[in-house]
PDB file of C-alpha atoms in Angstrom:
ATOM      1  CA  PRO A1243       1.185  20.311 -34.506  1.00  0.00           C
ATOM      2  CA  THR A1244      -0.433  20.876 -37.874  1.00  0.00           C
ATOM      3  CA  SER A1245      -1.103  18.107 -40.370  1.00  0.00           C
ATOM      4  CA  GLU A1246       0.985  17.687 -43.508  1.00  0.00           C
ATOM      5  CA  LYS A1247      -2.067  18.543 -45.604  1.00  0.00           C
ATOM      6  CA  THR A1248      -2.558  21.858 -43.810  1.00  0.00           C
ATOM      7  CA  ALA A1249       1.162  22.635 -43.903  1.00  0.00           C
ATOM      8  CA  ARG A1250       1.244  22.006 -47.647  1.00  0.00           C
ATOM      9  CA  ALA A1251      -1.733  24.298 -48.275  1.00  0.00           C
ATOM     10  CA  SER A1252      -0.102  27.077 -46.247  1.00  0.00           C
ATOM     11  CA  LEU A1253       3.182  26.531 -48.053  1.00  0.00           C
ATOM     12  CA  GLU A1254       1.572  26.817 -51.475  1.00  0.00           C
ATOM     13  CA  MET A1255      -0.167  30.032 -50.398  1.00  0.00           C
ATOM     14  CA  SER A1256       3.185  31.415 -49.226  1.00  0.00           C
ATOM     15  CA  LEU A1257       4.708  30.667 -52.621  1.00  0.00           C
ATOM     16  CA  ARG A1258       1.907  32.519 -54.388  1.00  0.00           C
ATOM     17  CA  TRP A1259       2.358  35.480 -52.066  1.00  0.00           C
ATOM     18  CA  GLY A1260       6.079  35.337 -52.760  1.00  0.00           C
ATOM     19  CA  ASP A1261       5.521  35.711 -56.498  1.00  0.00           C
ATOM     20  CA  ARG A1262       3.123  38.623 -56.017  1.00  0.00           C
ATOM     21  CA  SER A1263       5.282  40.455 -53.485  1.00  0.00           C
ATOM     22  CA  LEU A1264       8.431  40.042 -55.561  1.00  0.00           C
ATOM     23  CA  LYS A1265       6.705  41.389 -58.670  1.00  0.00           C
ATOM     24  CA  ARG A1266       5.501  44.487 -56.826  1.00  0.00           C
ATOM     25  CA  PHE A1267       8.824  44.946 -55.037  1.00  0.00           C
ATOM     26  CA  ARG A1268      10.732  45.035 -58.316  1.00  0.00           C
ATOM     27  CA  GLU A1269       8.329  47.644 -59.677  1.00  0.00           C
ATOM     28  CA  LEU A1270       9.141  49.954 -56.753  1.00  0.00           C
ATOM     29  CA  GLU A1271      12.882  49.980 -57.531  1.00  0.00           C
ATOM     30  CA  THR A1272      13.877  50.700 -53.928  1.00  0.00           C
ATOM     31  CA  GLY A1273      17.428  49.436 -54.291  1.00  0.00           C
ATOM     32  CA  ASN A1274      16.861  47.133 -51.327  1.00  0.00           C
ATOM     33  CA  GLY A1275      16.816  43.347 -51.215  1.00  0.00           C
ATOM     34  CA  LEU A1276      13.892  41.004 -50.640  1.00  0.00           C
ATOM     35  CA  PHE A1277      14.164  37.575 -49.037  1.00  0.00           C
ATOM     36  CA  GLY A1278      12.090  34.532 -49.821  1.00  0.00           C
ATOM     37  CA  ILE A1279      11.111  32.305 -46.901  1.00  0.00           C
ATOM     38  CA  VAL A1280      11.441  28.525 -46.783  1.00  0.00           C
ATOM     39  CA  GLN A1281       8.439  27.036 -44.976  1.00  0.00           C
ATOM     40  CA  GLY A1282       7.014  23.538 -44.575  1.00  0.00           C
ATOM     41  CA  GLY A1283       6.525  23.008 -40.871  1.00  0.00           C
ATOM     42  CA  MET A1284       8.163  19.920 -39.404  1.00  0.00           C
ATOM     43  CA  PHE A1285       7.950  17.971 -42.668  1.00  0.00           C
ATOM     44  CA  GLU A1286      11.267  17.457 -44.430  1.00  0.00           C
ATOM     45  CA  ASN A1287       9.654  16.721 -47.796  1.00  0.00           C
ATOM     46  CA  LEU A1288       7.757  20.026 -47.646  1.00  0.00           C
ATOM     47  CA  ARG A1289      10.877  21.895 -46.577  1.00  0.00           C
ATOM     48  CA  GLU A1290      12.719  20.499 -49.583  1.00  0.00           C
ATOM     49  CA  PHE A1291       9.846  21.366 -51.921  1.00  0.00           C
ATOM     50  CA  SER A1292       9.674  24.905 -50.524  1.00  0.00           C
ATOM     51  CA  LEU A1293      13.425  25.392 -50.747  1.00  0.00           C
ATOM     52  CA  GLU A1294      13.524  24.399 -54.395  1.00  0.00           C
ATOM     53  CA  ALA A1295      10.566  26.624 -55.273  1.00  0.00           C
ATOM     54  CA  VAL A1296      11.763  29.689 -53.344  1.00  0.00           C
ATOM     55  CA  SER A1297      15.271  29.334 -54.789  1.00  0.00           C
ATOM     56  CA  GLN A1298      13.817  29.715 -58.282  1.00  0.00           C
ATOM     57  CA  GLN A1299      11.588  32.731 -57.589  1.00  0.00           C
ATOM     58  CA  GLY A1300      14.370  35.302 -57.944  1.00  0.00           C
ATOM     59  CA  PHE A1301      14.748  36.641 -54.412  1.00  0.00           C
ATOM     60  CA  ASP A1302      17.894  38.416 -53.239  1.00  0.00           C
ATOM     61  CA  GLY A1303      18.283  36.286 -50.122  1.00  0.00           C
ATOM     62  CA  ILE A1304      16.700  33.259 -48.524  1.00  0.00           C
ATOM     63  CA  ALA A1305      15.278  32.746 -45.043  1.00  0.00           C
ATOM     64  CA  ILE A1306      14.221  29.773 -42.947  1.00  0.00           C
ATOM     65  CA  GLY A1307      10.880  30.468 -41.287  1.00  0.00           C
ATOM     66  CA  GLY A1308       8.475  28.550 -39.101  1.00  0.00           C
ATOM     67  CA  LEU A1309      11.023  27.493 -36.488  1.00  0.00           C
ATOM     68  CA  SER A1310      11.364  28.435 -32.821  1.00  0.00           C
ATOM     69  CA  VAL A1311       7.583  28.742 -32.578  1.00  0.00           C
ATOM     70  CA  GLY A1312       7.080  26.310 -29.698  1.00  0.00           C
ATOM     71  CA  GLU A1313       8.277  23.048 -31.206  1.00  0.00           C
ATOM     72  CA  PRO A1314      10.513  20.775 -29.067  1.00  0.00           C
ATOM     73  CA  LYS A1315      14.203  21.600 -29.325  1.00  0.00           C
ATOM     74  CA  PRO A1316      15.079  18.264 -31.024  1.00  0.00           C
ATOM     75  CA  GLU A1317      12.518  19.046 -33.757  1.00  0.00           C
ATOM     76  CA  PHE A1318      13.935  22.536 -34.216  1.00  0.00           C
ATOM     77  CA  GLU A1319      17.429  21.103 -34.593  1.00  0.00           C
ATOM     78  CA  ARG A1320      16.260  18.336 -36.926  1.00  0.00           C
ATOM     79  CA  ILE A1321      14.634  20.728 -39.395  1.00  0.00           C
ATOM     80  CA  LEU A1322      17.457  23.255 -39.179  1.00  0.00           C
ATOM     81  CA  ASN A1323      20.076  20.561 -39.767  1.00  0.00           C
ATOM     82  CA  PHE A1324      18.050  19.284 -42.722  1.00  0.00           C
ATOM     83  CA  THR A1325      17.322  22.649 -44.346  1.00  0.00           C
ATOM     84  CA  ALA A1326      20.293  24.949 -43.756  1.00  0.00           C
ATOM     85  CA  PRO A1327      22.954  22.925 -45.626  1.00  0.00           C
ATOM     86  CA  LYS A1328      20.719  22.921 -48.728  1.00  0.00           C
ATOM     87  CA  LEU A1329      20.368  26.712 -48.979  1.00  0.00           C
ATOM     88  CA  PRO A1330      21.830  28.252 -52.175  1.00  0.00           C
ATOM     89  CA  GLU A1331      25.419  29.292 -51.523  1.00  0.00           C
ATOM     90  CA  HIS A1332      25.179  32.496 -53.579  1.00  0.00           C
ATOM     91  CA  MET A1333      22.437  33.969 -51.356  1.00  0.00           C
ATOM     92  CA  PRO A1334      22.651  35.390 -47.824  1.00  0.00           C
ATOM     93  CA  HIS A1335      21.015  33.020 -45.325  1.00  0.00           C
ATOM     94  CA  TYR A1336      18.621  34.317 -42.658  1.00  0.00           C
ATOM     95  CA  LEU A1337      17.187  32.276 -39.754  1.00  0.00           C
ATOM     96  CA  MET A1338      14.026  33.987 -38.548  1.00  0.00           C
ATOM     97  CA  GLY A1339      13.052  34.406 -34.901  1.00  0.00           C
ATOM     98  CA  VAL A1340      16.103  32.653 -33.437  1.00  0.00           C
ATOM     99  CA  GLY A1341      17.249  32.601 -30.694  1.00  0.00           C
ATOM    100  CA  THR A1342      19.361  31.560 -27.716  1.00  0.00           C
ATOM    101  CA  PRO A1343      23.145  31.949 -27.846  1.00  0.00           C
ATOM    102  CA  GLU A1344      23.359  28.194 -28.414  1.00  0.00           C
ATOM    103  CA  ASP A1345      20.876  28.434 -31.300  1.00  0.00           C
ATOM    104  CA  LEU A1346      22.967  31.160 -32.915  1.00  0.00           C
ATOM    105  CA  MET A1347      26.094  29.071 -32.620  1.00  0.00           C
ATOM    106  CA  LEU A1348      24.332  26.097 -34.247  1.00  0.00           C
ATOM    107  CA  GLY A1349      23.008  28.328 -37.020  1.00  0.00           C
ATOM    108  CA  VAL A1350      26.420  29.789 -37.799  1.00  0.00           C
ATOM    109  CA  SER A1351      27.918  26.301 -37.929  1.00  0.00           C
ATOM    110  CA  LEU A1352      25.314  25.434 -40.582  1.00  0.00           C
ATOM    111  CA  GLY A1353      26.002  28.498 -42.724  1.00  0.00           C
ATOM    112  CA  ILE A1354      23.423  30.970 -41.396  1.00  0.00           C
ATOM    113  CA  ASP A1355      24.484  34.602 -41.882  1.00  0.00           C
ATOM    114  CA  MET A1356      21.870  36.586 -39.975  1.00  0.00           C
ATOM    115  CA  PHE A1357      19.285  36.236 -37.220  1.00  0.00           C
ATOM    116  CA  ASP A1358      16.582  38.231 -35.491  1.00  0.00           C
ATOM    117  CA  CYS A1359      14.912  37.582 -32.154  1.00  0.00           C
ATOM    118  CA  VAL A1360      13.112  39.322 -29.289  1.00  0.00           C
ATOM    119  CA  MET A1361      14.853  37.102 -26.738  1.00  0.00           C
ATOM    120  CA  PRO A1362      17.536  39.577 -25.565  1.00  0.00           C
ATOM    121  CA  THR A1363      14.976  42.299 -24.800  1.00  0.00           C
ATOM    122  CA  ARG A1364      12.083  40.087 -23.662  1.00  0.00           C
ATOM    123  CA  ASN A1365      14.268  38.099 -21.296  1.00  0.00           C
ATOM    124  CA  ALA A1366      15.863  41.302 -20.023  1.00  0.00           C
ATOM    125  CA  ARG A1367      12.469  42.606 -18.911  1.00  0.00           C
ATOM    126  CA  ASN A1368      11.981  39.393 -16.936  1.00  0.00           C
ATOM    127  CA  GLY A1369      15.388  39.533 -15.278  1.00  0.00           C
ATOM    128  CA  TRP A1370      16.946  36.775 -17.386  1.00  0.00           C
ATOM    129  CA  LEU A1371      20.480  37.782 -18.344  1.00  0.00           C
ATOM    130  CA  PHE A1372      22.819  36.079 -20.795  1.00  0.00           C
ATOM    131  CA  THR A1373      26.504  35.918 -19.888  1.00  0.00           C
ATOM    132  CA  ARG A1374      29.622  34.197 -21.162  1.00  0.00           C
ATOM    133  CA  PHE A1375      29.305  31.716 -18.299  1.00  0.00           C
ATOM    134  CA  GLY A1376      25.639  30.824 -18.586  1.00  0.00           C
ATOM    135  CA  ASP A1377      22.319  32.491 -17.851  1.00  0.00           C
ATOM    136  CA  LEU A1378      21.692  34.548 -14.736  1.00  0.00           C
ATOM    137  CA  LYS A1379      18.209  34.941 -13.229  1.00  0.00           C
ATOM    138  CA  LEU A1380      18.183  38.162 -11.275  1.00  0.00           C
ATOM    139  CA  ARG A1381      15.252  37.323  -9.008  1.00  0.00           C
ATOM    140  CA  ASN A1382      17.342  34.616  -7.361  1.00  0.00           C
ATOM    141  CA  SER A1383      17.772  35.664  -3.725  1.00  0.00           C
ATOM    142  CA  GLY A1384      21.425  34.639  -3.894  1.00  0.00           C
ATOM    143  CA  TYR A1385      22.156  37.912  -5.701  1.00  0.00           C
ATOM    144  CA  LYS A1386      20.726  40.124  -2.960  1.00  0.00           C
ATOM    145  CA  ASP A1387      24.169  40.883  -1.523  1.00  0.00           C
ATOM    146  CA  ASP A1388      26.311  40.068  -4.572  1.00  0.00           C
ATOM    147  CA  ASP A1389      28.515  43.065  -5.362  1.00  0.00           C
ATOM    148  CA  ARG A1390      29.968  41.640  -8.596  1.00  0.00           C
ATOM    149  CA  PRO A1391      28.970  42.693 -12.128  1.00  0.00           C
ATOM    150  CA  LEU A1392      26.662  40.490 -14.166  1.00  0.00           C
ATOM    151  CA  ASP A1393      29.569  39.279 -16.292  1.00  0.00           C
ATOM    152  CA  PRO A1394      33.184  40.104 -15.356  1.00  0.00           C
ATOM    153  CA  THR A1395      34.197  39.765 -19.022  1.00  0.00           C
ATOM    154  CA  CYS A1396      31.585  42.241 -20.297  1.00  0.00           C
ATOM    155  CA  ALA A1397      32.427  45.886 -21.026  1.00  0.00           C
ATOM    156  CA  CYS A1398      28.825  47.129 -21.324  1.00  0.00           C
ATOM    157  CA  TYR A1399      27.537  50.151 -19.381  1.00  0.00           C
ATOM    158  CA  THR A1400      25.550  47.943 -17.016  1.00  0.00           C
ATOM    159  CA  CYS A1401      28.429  45.644 -16.106  1.00  0.00           C
ATOM    160  CA  GLN A1402      30.849  48.545 -15.686  1.00  0.00           C
ATOM    161  CA  ASN A1403      28.596  50.534 -13.342  1.00  0.00           C
ATOM    162  CA  PHE A1404      26.120  48.323 -11.478  1.00  0.00           C
ATOM    163  CA  THR A1405      26.256  45.258  -9.240  1.00  0.00           C
ATOM    164  CA  ARG A1406      24.140  42.127  -9.278  1.00  0.00           C
ATOM    165  CA  SER A1407      22.799  43.210  -5.891  1.00  0.00           C
ATOM    166  CA  TYR A1408      21.508  46.532  -7.220  1.00  0.00           C
ATOM    167  CA  LEU A1409      20.039  44.914 -10.328  1.00  0.00           C
ATOM    168  CA  ASN A1410      18.369  42.275  -8.141  1.00  0.00           C
ATOM    169  CA  HIS A1411      16.774  45.092  -6.131  1.00  0.00           C
ATOM    170  CA  LEU A1412      15.553  46.881  -9.274  1.00  0.00           C
ATOM    171  CA  GLN A1413      14.064  43.673 -10.636  1.00  0.00           C
ATOM    172  CA  LYS A1414      12.185  42.841  -7.440  1.00  0.00           C
ATOM    173  CA  ALA A1415      10.952  46.428  -7.135  1.00  0.00           C
ATOM    174  CA  ASN A1416       9.729  46.342 -10.759  1.00  0.00           C
ATOM    175  CA  GLU A1417      11.709  49.497 -11.517  1.00  0.00           C
ATOM    176  CA  ILE A1418      11.789  50.356 -15.224  1.00  0.00           C
ATOM    177  CA  LEU A1419      15.480  51.231 -14.842  1.00  0.00           C
ATOM    178  CA  GLY A1420      16.109  47.553 -14.205  1.00  0.00           C
ATOM    179  CA  SER A1421      14.617  46.575 -17.551  1.00  0.00           C
ATOM    180  CA  GLN A1422      16.672  49.259 -19.274  1.00  0.00           C
ATOM    181  CA  LEU A1423      19.960  48.181 -17.703  1.00  0.00           C
ATOM    182  CA  ASN A1424      19.199  44.515 -18.321  1.00  0.00           C
ATOM    183  CA  THR A1425      18.416  45.250 -21.960  1.00  0.00           C
ATOM    184  CA  ILE A1426      21.675  47.156 -22.409  1.00  0.00           C
ATOM    185  CA  HIS A1427      23.564  44.142 -21.115  1.00  0.00           C
ATOM    186  CA  ASN A1428      21.733  41.472 -23.115  1.00  0.00           C
ATOM    187  CA  LEU A1429      22.039  43.388 -26.376  1.00  0.00           C
ATOM    188  CA  SER A1430      25.709  44.054 -25.667  1.00  0.00           C
ATOM    189  CA  TYR A1431      26.254  40.363 -24.979  1.00  0.00           C
ATOM    190  CA  TYR A1432      24.675  39.333 -28.284  1.00  0.00           C
ATOM    191  CA  LEU A1433      26.608  41.949 -30.239  1.00  0.00           C
ATOM    192  CA  GLN A1434      29.876  40.897 -28.625  1.00  0.00           C
ATOM    193  CA  LEU A1435      29.098  37.229 -29.244  1.00  0.00           C
ATOM    194  CA  MET A1436      28.555  37.755 -32.963  1.00  0.00           C
ATOM    195  CA  GLU A1437      31.614  40.004 -33.218  1.00  0.00           C
ATOM    196  CA  GLU A1438      33.690  37.171 -31.756  1.00  0.00           C
ATOM    197  CA  VAL A1439      32.049  34.689 -34.137  1.00  0.00           C
ATOM    198  CA  ARG A1440      32.943  36.837 -37.155  1.00  0.00           C
ATOM    199  CA  GLU A1441      36.520  37.163 -35.948  1.00  0.00           C
ATOM    200  CA  ALA A1442      36.790  33.399 -35.409  1.00  0.00           C
ATOM    201  CA  LEU A1443      35.437  32.743 -38.898  1.00  0.00           C
ATOM    202  CA  SER A1444      37.848  35.220 -40.464  1.00  0.00           C
ATOM    203  CA  LYS A1445      40.764  33.475 -38.744  1.00  0.00           C
ATOM    204  CA  ASP A1446      39.493  29.982 -39.620  1.00  0.00           C
ATOM    205  CA  ARG A1447      39.156  28.932 -35.997  1.00  0.00           C
ATOM    206  CA  PHE A1448      35.388  28.811 -35.558  1.00  0.00           C
ATOM    207  CA  SER A1449      35.332  25.138 -34.487  1.00  0.00           C
ATOM    208  CA  ALA A1450      37.702  25.832 -31.604  1.00  0.00           C
ATOM    209  CA  TYR A1451      35.753  28.966 -30.681  1.00  0.00           C
ATOM    210  CA  ARG A1452      32.472  27.054 -30.661  1.00  0.00           C
ATOM    211  CA  GLU A1453      33.906  24.370 -28.366  1.00  0.00           C
ATOM    212  CA  GLN A1454      35.156  26.996 -25.919  1.00  0.00           C
ATOM    213  CA  PHE A1455      31.812  28.802 -26.101  1.00  0.00           C
ATOM    214  CA  HIS A1456      29.957  25.663 -24.996  1.00  0.00           C
ATOM    215  CA  ARG A1457      32.446  24.925 -22.215  1.00  0.00           C
ATOM    216  CA  ASP A1458      32.066  28.450 -20.865  1.00  0.00           C
ATOM    217  CA  ARG A1459      28.280  28.460 -21.084  1.00  0.00           C
ATOM    218  CA  GLN A1460      27.963  25.053 -19.419  1.00  0.00           C
ATOM    219  CA  ARG A1461      30.158  26.162 -16.529  1.00  0.00           C
ATOM    220  CA  GLY A1462      27.336  28.312 -15.209  1.00  0.00           C
ATOM    221  CA  VAL A1463      27.267  31.737 -13.560  1.00  0.00           C
ATOM    222  CA  GLU A1464      27.014  30.349 -10.045  1.00  0.00           C
ATOM    223  CA  PRO A1465      27.170  26.546  -9.854  1.00  0.00           C
ATOM    224  CA  GLY A1466      24.185  25.266  -7.944  1.00  0.00           C
ATOM    225  CA  GLN A1467      22.481  28.665  -7.864  1.00  0.00           C
ATOM    226  CA  ASP A1468      21.068  29.301 -11.339  1.00  0.00           C
TER     227      ASP A1468
END
């Protein structure tokens, strides 16, 4: 963990870069938007200072950076819970580099509008699949003769055409097709998840949806196996 002194110096440099980049961006007249990034490490006072400064720089949107970079989960949640509710309501809110399905659900509940993360594709390459009923690790020998799809509720190409057994074989054989099929599924899962979130928000039933989401995920793909 960095010291508060170092975090403050980095934060002040980021603010200077923000001013310079925004000035040049406006000169280009691209018609696009530019987001400022709230930094400050694990220090709430620095997060608040950064948020106030970035909010006044004139960006089109605002992002929370410097999270999900190896800090313990309780620290991630502490800073997110502290920072997200303070973001300006008139700007789109972006949480950078996040994350697990549970992280996305927490972010949405705190007013986050958009996310980006390598997790769906990186985990897919390693045989780690996300499903409605928890995470599935394809290298588990229990899937060697399992003729079910990854997720019976998923309509993606992988789930509609291939079994856990076949995907287990591809993963253990290090076949590139396995990574491709896994990636199709994980990306489809994330897209479907956020589509359901948007629908729940539009119908004012997000709280109930979130509760069901956690119940489903905690159930597990195969109790006692993953």
